[in-house]
Short mmCIF file of C-alpha atoms in Angstrom, two decimals:
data_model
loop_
_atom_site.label_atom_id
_atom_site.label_comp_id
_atom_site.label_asym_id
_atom_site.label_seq_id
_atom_site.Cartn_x
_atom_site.Cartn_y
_atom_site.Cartn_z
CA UNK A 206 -69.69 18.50 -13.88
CA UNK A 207 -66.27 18.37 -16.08
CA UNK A 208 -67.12 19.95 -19.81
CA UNK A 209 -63.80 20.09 -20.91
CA UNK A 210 -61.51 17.51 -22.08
CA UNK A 211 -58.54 19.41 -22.40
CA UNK A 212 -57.07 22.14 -20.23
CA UNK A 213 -53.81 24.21 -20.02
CA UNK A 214 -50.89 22.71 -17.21
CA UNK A 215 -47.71 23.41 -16.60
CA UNK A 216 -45.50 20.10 -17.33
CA UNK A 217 -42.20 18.97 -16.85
CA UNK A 218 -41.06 16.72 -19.14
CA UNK A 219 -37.28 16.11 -17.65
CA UNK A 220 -35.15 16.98 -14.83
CA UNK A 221 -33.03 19.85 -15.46
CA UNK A 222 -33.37 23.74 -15.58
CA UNK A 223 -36.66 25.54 -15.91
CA UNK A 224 -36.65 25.37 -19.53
CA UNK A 225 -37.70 21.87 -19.07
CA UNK A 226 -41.37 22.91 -18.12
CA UNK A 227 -43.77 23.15 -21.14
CA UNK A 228 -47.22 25.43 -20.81
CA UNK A 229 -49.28 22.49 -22.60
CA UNK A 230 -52.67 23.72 -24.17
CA UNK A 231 -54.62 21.05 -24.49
CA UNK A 232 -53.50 18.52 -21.74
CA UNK A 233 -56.09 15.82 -20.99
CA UNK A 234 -58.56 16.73 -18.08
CA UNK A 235 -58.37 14.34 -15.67
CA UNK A 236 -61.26 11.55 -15.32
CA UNK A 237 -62.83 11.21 -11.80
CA UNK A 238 -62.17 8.11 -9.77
CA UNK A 239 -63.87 6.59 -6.87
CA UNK A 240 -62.81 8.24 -3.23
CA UNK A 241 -61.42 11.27 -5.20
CA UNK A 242 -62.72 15.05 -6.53
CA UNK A 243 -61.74 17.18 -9.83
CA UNK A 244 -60.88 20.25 -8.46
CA UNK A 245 -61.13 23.44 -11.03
CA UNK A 246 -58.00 24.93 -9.59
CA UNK A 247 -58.54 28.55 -8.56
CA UNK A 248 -55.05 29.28 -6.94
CA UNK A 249 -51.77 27.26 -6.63
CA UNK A 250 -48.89 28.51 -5.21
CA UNK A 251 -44.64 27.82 -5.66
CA UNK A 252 -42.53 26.75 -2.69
CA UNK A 253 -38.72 26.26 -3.27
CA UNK A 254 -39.61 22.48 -3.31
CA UNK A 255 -41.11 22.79 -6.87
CA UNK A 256 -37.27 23.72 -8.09
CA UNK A 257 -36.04 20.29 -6.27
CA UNK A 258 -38.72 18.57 -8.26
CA UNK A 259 -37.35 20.51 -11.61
CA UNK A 260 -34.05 19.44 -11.13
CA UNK A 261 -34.28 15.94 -9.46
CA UNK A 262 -33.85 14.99 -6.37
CA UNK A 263 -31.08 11.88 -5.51
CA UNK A 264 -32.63 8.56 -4.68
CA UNK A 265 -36.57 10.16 -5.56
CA UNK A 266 -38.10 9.04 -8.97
CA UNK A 267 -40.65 11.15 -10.05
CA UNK A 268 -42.95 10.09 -12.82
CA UNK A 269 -42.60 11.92 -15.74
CA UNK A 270 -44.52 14.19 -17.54
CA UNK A 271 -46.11 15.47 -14.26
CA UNK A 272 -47.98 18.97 -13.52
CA UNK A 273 -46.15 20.81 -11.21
CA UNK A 274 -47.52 22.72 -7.91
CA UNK A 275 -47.91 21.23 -4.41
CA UNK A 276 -50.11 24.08 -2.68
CA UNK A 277 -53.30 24.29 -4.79
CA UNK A 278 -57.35 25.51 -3.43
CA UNK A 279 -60.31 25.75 -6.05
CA UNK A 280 -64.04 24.25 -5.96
CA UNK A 281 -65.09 20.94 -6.85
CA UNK A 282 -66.17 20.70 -10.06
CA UNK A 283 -66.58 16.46 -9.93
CA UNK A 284 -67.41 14.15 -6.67
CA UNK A 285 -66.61 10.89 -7.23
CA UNK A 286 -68.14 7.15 -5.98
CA UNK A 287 -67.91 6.58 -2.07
CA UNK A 288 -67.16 10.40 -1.50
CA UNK A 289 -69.28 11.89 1.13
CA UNK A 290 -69.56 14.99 3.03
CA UNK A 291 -68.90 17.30 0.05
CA UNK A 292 -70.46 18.55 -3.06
CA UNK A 293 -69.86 20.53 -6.52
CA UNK A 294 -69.09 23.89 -5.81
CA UNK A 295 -67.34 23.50 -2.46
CA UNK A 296 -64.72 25.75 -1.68
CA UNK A 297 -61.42 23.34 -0.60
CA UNK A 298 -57.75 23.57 0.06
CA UNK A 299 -55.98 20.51 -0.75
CA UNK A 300 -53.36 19.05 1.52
CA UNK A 301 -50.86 18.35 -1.02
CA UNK A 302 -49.54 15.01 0.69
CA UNK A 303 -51.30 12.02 -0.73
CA UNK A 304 -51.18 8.76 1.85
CA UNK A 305 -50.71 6.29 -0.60
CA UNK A 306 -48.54 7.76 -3.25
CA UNK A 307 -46.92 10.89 -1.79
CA UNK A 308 -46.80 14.20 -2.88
CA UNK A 309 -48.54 16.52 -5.31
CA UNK A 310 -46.74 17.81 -7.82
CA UNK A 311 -43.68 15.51 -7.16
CA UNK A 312 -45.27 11.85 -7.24
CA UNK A 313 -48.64 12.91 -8.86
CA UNK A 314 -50.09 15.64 -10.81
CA UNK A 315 -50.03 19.04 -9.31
CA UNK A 316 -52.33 22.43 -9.14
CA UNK A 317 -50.34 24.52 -11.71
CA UNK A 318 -53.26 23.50 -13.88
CA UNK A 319 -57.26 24.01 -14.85
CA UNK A 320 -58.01 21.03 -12.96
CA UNK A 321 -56.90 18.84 -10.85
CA UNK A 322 -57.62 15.12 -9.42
CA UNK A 323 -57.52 14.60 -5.76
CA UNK A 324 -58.34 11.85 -2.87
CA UNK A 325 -61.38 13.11 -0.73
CA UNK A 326 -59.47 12.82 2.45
CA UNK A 327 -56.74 15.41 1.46
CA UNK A 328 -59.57 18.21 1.13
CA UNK A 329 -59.84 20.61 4.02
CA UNK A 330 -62.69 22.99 3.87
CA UNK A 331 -62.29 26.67 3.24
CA UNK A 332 -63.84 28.98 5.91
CA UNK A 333 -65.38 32.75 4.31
CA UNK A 334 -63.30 35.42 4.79
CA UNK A 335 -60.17 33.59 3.21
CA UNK A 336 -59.45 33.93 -0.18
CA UNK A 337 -57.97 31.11 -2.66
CA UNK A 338 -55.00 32.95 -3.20
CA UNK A 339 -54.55 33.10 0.91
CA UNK A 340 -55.52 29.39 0.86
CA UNK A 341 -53.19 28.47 -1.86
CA UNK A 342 -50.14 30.09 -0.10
CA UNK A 343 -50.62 28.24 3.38
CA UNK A 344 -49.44 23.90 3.33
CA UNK A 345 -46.08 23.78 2.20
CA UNK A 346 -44.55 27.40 3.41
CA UNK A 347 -47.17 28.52 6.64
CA UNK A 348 -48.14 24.69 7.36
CA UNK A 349 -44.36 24.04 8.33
CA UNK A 350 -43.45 27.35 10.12
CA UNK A 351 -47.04 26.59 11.64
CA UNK A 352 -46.39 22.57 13.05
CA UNK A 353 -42.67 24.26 13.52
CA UNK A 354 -43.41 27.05 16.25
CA UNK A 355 -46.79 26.19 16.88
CA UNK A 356 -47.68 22.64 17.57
CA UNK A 357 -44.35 21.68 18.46
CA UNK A 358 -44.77 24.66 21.03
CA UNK A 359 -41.16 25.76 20.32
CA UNK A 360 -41.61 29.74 20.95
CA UNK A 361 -42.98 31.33 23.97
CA UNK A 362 -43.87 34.86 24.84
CA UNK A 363 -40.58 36.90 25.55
CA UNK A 364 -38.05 34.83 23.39
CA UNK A 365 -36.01 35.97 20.83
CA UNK A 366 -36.48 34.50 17.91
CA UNK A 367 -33.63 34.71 14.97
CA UNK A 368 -34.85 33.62 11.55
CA UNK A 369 -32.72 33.04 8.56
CA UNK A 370 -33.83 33.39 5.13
CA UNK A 371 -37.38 35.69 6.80
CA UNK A 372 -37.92 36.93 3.24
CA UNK A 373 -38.89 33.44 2.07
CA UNK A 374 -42.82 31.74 2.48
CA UNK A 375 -41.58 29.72 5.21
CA UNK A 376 -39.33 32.87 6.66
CA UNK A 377 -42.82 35.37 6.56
CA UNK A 378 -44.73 32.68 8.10
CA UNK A 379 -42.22 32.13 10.93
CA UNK A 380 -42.19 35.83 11.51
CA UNK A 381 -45.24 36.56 11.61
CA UNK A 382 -46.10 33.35 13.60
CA UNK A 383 -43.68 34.41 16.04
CA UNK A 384 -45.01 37.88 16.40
CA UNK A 385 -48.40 36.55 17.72
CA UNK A 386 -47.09 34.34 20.08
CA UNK A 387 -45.05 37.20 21.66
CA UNK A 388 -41.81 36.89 20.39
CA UNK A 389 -39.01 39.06 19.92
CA UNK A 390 -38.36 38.51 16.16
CA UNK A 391 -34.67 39.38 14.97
CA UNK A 392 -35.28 38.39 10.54
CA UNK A 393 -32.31 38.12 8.46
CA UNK A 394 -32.60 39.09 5.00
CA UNK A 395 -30.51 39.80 1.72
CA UNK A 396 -31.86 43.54 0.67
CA UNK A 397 -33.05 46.98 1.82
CA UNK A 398 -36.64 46.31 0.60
CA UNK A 399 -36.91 42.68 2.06
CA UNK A 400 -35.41 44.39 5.10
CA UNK A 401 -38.07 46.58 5.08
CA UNK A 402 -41.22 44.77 4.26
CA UNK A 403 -40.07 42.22 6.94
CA UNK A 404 -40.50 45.36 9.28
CA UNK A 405 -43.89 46.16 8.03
CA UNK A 406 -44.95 42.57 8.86
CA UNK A 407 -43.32 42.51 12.49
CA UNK A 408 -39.87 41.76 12.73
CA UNK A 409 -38.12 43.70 15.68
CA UNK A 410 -34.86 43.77 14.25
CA UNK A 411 -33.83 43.14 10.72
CA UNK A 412 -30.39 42.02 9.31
CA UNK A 413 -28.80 41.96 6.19
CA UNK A 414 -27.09 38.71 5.67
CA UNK A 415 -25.21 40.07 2.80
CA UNK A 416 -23.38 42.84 4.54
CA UNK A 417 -22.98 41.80 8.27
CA UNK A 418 -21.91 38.27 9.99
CA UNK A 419 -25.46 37.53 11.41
CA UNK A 420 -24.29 35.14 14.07
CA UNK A 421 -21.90 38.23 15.59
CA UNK A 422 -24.37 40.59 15.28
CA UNK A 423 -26.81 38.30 17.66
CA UNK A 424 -23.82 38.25 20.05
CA UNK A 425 -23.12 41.51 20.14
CA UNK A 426 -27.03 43.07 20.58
CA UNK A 427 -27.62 39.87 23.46
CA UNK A 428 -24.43 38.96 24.96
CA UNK A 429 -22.72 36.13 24.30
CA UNK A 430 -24.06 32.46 25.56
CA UNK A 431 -23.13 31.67 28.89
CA UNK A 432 -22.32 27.60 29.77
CA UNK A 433 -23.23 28.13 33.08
CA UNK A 434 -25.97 30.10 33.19
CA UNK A 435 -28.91 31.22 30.71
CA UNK A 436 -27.27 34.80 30.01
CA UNK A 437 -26.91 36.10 26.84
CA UNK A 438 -27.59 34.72 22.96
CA UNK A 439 -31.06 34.48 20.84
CA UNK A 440 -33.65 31.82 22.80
CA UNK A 441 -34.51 30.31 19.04
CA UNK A 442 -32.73 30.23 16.07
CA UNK A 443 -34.82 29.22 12.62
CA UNK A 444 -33.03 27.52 9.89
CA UNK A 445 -33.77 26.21 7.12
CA UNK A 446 -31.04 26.66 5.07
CA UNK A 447 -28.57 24.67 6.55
CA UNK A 448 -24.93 24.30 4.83
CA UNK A 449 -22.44 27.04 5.62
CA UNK A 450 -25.21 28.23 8.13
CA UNK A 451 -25.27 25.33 10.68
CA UNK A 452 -22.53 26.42 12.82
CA UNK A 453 -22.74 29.85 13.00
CA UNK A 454 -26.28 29.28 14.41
CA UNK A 455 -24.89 27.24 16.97
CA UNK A 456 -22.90 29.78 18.25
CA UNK A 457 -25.41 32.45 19.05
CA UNK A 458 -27.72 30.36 20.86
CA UNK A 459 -28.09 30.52 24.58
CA UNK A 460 -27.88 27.65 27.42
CA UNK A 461 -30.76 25.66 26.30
CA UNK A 462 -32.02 27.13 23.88
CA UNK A 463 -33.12 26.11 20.20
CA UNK A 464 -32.37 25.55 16.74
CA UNK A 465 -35.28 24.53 14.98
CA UNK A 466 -34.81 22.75 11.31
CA UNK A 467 -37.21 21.96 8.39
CA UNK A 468 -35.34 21.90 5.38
CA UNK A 469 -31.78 22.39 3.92
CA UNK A 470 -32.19 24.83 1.10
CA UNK A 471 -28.10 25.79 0.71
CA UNK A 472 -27.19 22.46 1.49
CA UNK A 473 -28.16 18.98 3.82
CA UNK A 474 -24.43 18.02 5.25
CA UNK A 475 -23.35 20.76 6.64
CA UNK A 476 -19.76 21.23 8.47
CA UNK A 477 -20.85 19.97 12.65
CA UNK A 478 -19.58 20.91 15.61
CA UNK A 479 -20.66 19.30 18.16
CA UNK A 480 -18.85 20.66 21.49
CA UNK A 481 -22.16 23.79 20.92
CA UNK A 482 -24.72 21.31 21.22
CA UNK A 483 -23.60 19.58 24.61
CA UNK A 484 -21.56 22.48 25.98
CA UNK A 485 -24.82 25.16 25.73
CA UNK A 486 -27.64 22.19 25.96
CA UNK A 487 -28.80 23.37 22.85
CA UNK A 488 -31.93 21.43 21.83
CA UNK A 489 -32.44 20.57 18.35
CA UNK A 490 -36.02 20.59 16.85
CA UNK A 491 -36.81 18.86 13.60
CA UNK A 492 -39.92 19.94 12.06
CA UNK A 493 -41.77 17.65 9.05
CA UNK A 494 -44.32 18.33 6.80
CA UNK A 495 -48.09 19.59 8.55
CA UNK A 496 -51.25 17.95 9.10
CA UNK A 497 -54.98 19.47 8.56
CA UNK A 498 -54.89 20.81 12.04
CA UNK A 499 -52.54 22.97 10.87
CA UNK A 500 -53.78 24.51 8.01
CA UNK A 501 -57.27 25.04 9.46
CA UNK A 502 -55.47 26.28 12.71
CA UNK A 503 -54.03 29.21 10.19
CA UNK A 504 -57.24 29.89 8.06
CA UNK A 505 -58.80 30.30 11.35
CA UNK A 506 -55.75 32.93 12.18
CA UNK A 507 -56.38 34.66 8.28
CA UNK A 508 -60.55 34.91 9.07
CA UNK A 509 -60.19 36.39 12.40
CA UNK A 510 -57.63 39.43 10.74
CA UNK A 511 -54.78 37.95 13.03
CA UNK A 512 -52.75 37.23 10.21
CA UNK A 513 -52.25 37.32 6.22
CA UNK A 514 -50.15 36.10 4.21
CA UNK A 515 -47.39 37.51 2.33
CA UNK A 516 -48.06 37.54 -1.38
CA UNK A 517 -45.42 38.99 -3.85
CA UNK A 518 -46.99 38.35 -6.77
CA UNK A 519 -50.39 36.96 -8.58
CA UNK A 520 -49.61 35.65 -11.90
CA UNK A 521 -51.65 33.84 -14.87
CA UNK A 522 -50.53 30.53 -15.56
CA UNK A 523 -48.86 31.77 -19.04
CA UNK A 524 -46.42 33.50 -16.60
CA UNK A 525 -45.75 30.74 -14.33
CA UNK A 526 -42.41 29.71 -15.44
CA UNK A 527 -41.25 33.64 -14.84
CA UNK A 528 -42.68 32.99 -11.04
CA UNK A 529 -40.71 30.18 -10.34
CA UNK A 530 -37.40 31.70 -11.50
CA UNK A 531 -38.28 34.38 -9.43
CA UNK A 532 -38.27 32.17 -6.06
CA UNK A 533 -34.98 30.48 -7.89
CA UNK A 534 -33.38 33.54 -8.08
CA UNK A 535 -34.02 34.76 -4.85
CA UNK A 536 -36.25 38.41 -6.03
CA UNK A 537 -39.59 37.54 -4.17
CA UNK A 538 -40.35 38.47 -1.49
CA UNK A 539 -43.01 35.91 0.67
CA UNK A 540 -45.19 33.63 -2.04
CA UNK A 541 -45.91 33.24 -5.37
CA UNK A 542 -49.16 32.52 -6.40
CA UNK A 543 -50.76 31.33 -10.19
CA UNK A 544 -54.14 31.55 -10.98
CA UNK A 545 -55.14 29.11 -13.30
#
């Protein structure tokens, strides 16, 4: 049972820069419905999405004020009418995509706050041995690099597998995902230290984006792509950064091999070239969102020690804003999580 009536959240009141989010005191707790749970939020993670949401996104309307925070895990504090199958106290993650209105912290209120309201069918049940800090990291960032290499079957053992922007929750998760499935990993990173914490994680090879021509550098270790046979060039290429990216990942691919794409970070129309595609068979894998399969499918992987994520930092909710311009400018290094 809810005591409160009021609770801290972190709120954005317009689209714009981070000084547009407001740590509100005494926000209203919210009221439980029928076919939903209150959540007390125990852990709620950032994901590169939350700055789209800060700064408005073209042809999305997002109703504002709204909390913040897609990736949130707690206990249930509230069950209400027609839920069955859980009870107070349970230990949950929440998948943070709603079926009927969309997504958490976006189209409805988020986790960076005390307590949250959520639709019983989004909760996934949280195995022991996993932490809500683990939990909280996993839908957005592991859930796609999961559905991306994993369920799509995309990497096999032996392949080389050439990630951009490894340093990232999305980039950790594809590198360490890759590792277990017997990859070759090649990670591209921006620093010394991300270049060597992506080492202690896995990665076979590390580059630094900043200082060498990535795309060359996968020609010159493998040989360059052959169009008439399978010779030489990475098997995989991961990228979700897209813009001045797109083409130079092209190039460094081998004769059927893959790019694999779940987001455009540095930009969504990026310059094309199509003659790569048809001339190398490259296959093209788009990768959206993750389903409950997945996320159990990794807290299984995080109980059984085969995997954990990568957590930068742990911060109160007071120092929430100072998280998220840490993931906007670039200085973490896997997730950032907020404990409520």
């Amino acid at each position: 049972m809810v005591t409160a009536k009021t609770m801290k959240a972190l709120v954005l009141q317009a689209h714009g820069g981070l000084d547009e989010l407001k740590l509100v005191q005494d926000y209203p707790v919210p009221q439980v419905v029928p076919g939903h749970v209150v959540i007390r939020v125990r852990a709620s993670s950032f994901n590169f999405h939350d700055l789209f949401t800060v700064k408005g996104m073209p042809g999305i309307k997002v109703p504002l004020p709204v909390i913040i925070g897609l990736d949130l895990a707690g206990e249930i504090a509230e069950i209400g009418e027609g839920v069955s199958g859980w009870k107070a106290g349970d230990r949950v993650l929440v998948n943070p995509v709603n079926k009927t209105k969309g997504l958490m912290g976006e189209m409805l209120d988020g986790g960076m706050a005390e307590y949250c309201l959520v639709a019983a069918d989004q909760l996934v049940a949280m195995p022991d041995g996993v932490s809500f800090a683990q939990a909280a990291s996993l839908p957005v960032a592991y859930g796609t690099a999961h559905r991306m290499l994993i369920t799509h079957k995309t990497v096999k053992k032996g392949d080389k597998v050439l990630v951009l922007g490894a340093s990232g929750g999305v980039g950790t998760g594809c590198v360490m995902l890759a590792k277990l499935l017997g990859a070759e990993v090649i990670a591209c990173a921006s620093s010394e230290d991300k270049l060597k914490r992506l080492k202690e994680i896995g990665a076979d090879e590390v580059v630094d984006y900043t200082k060498v021509d990535w795309s060359k550098w996968a020609v010159e270790k493998y040989g360059k792509p052959q169009r008439r046979s399978h010779d030489g060039g990475v098997d995989v290429v991961v990228n979700f950064t897209g813009g001045d990216t797109w083409v130079p990942s092209l190039r460094c691919i081998k004769r059927g091999g893959k790019l694999l794409v779940c987001g455009a970070s540095a930009g969504h129309d990026p310059k094309e070239d199509l003659r790569y595609v048809w001339s190398f068979e490259i296959n093209i894998q788009g990768s959206n969102s993750f389903y409950d399969e997945d996320l159990k499918g990794l807290m299984a992987l995080i109980q059984q020690g085969k995997m954990k994520p990568v957590i930068d930092k742990e911060l109160p909710l007071n120092q929430a804003i100072e998280g998220l311009r840490l993931i906007q400018d670039r200085e973490v290094f896997g997730k950032v999580v907020v404990t409520p």
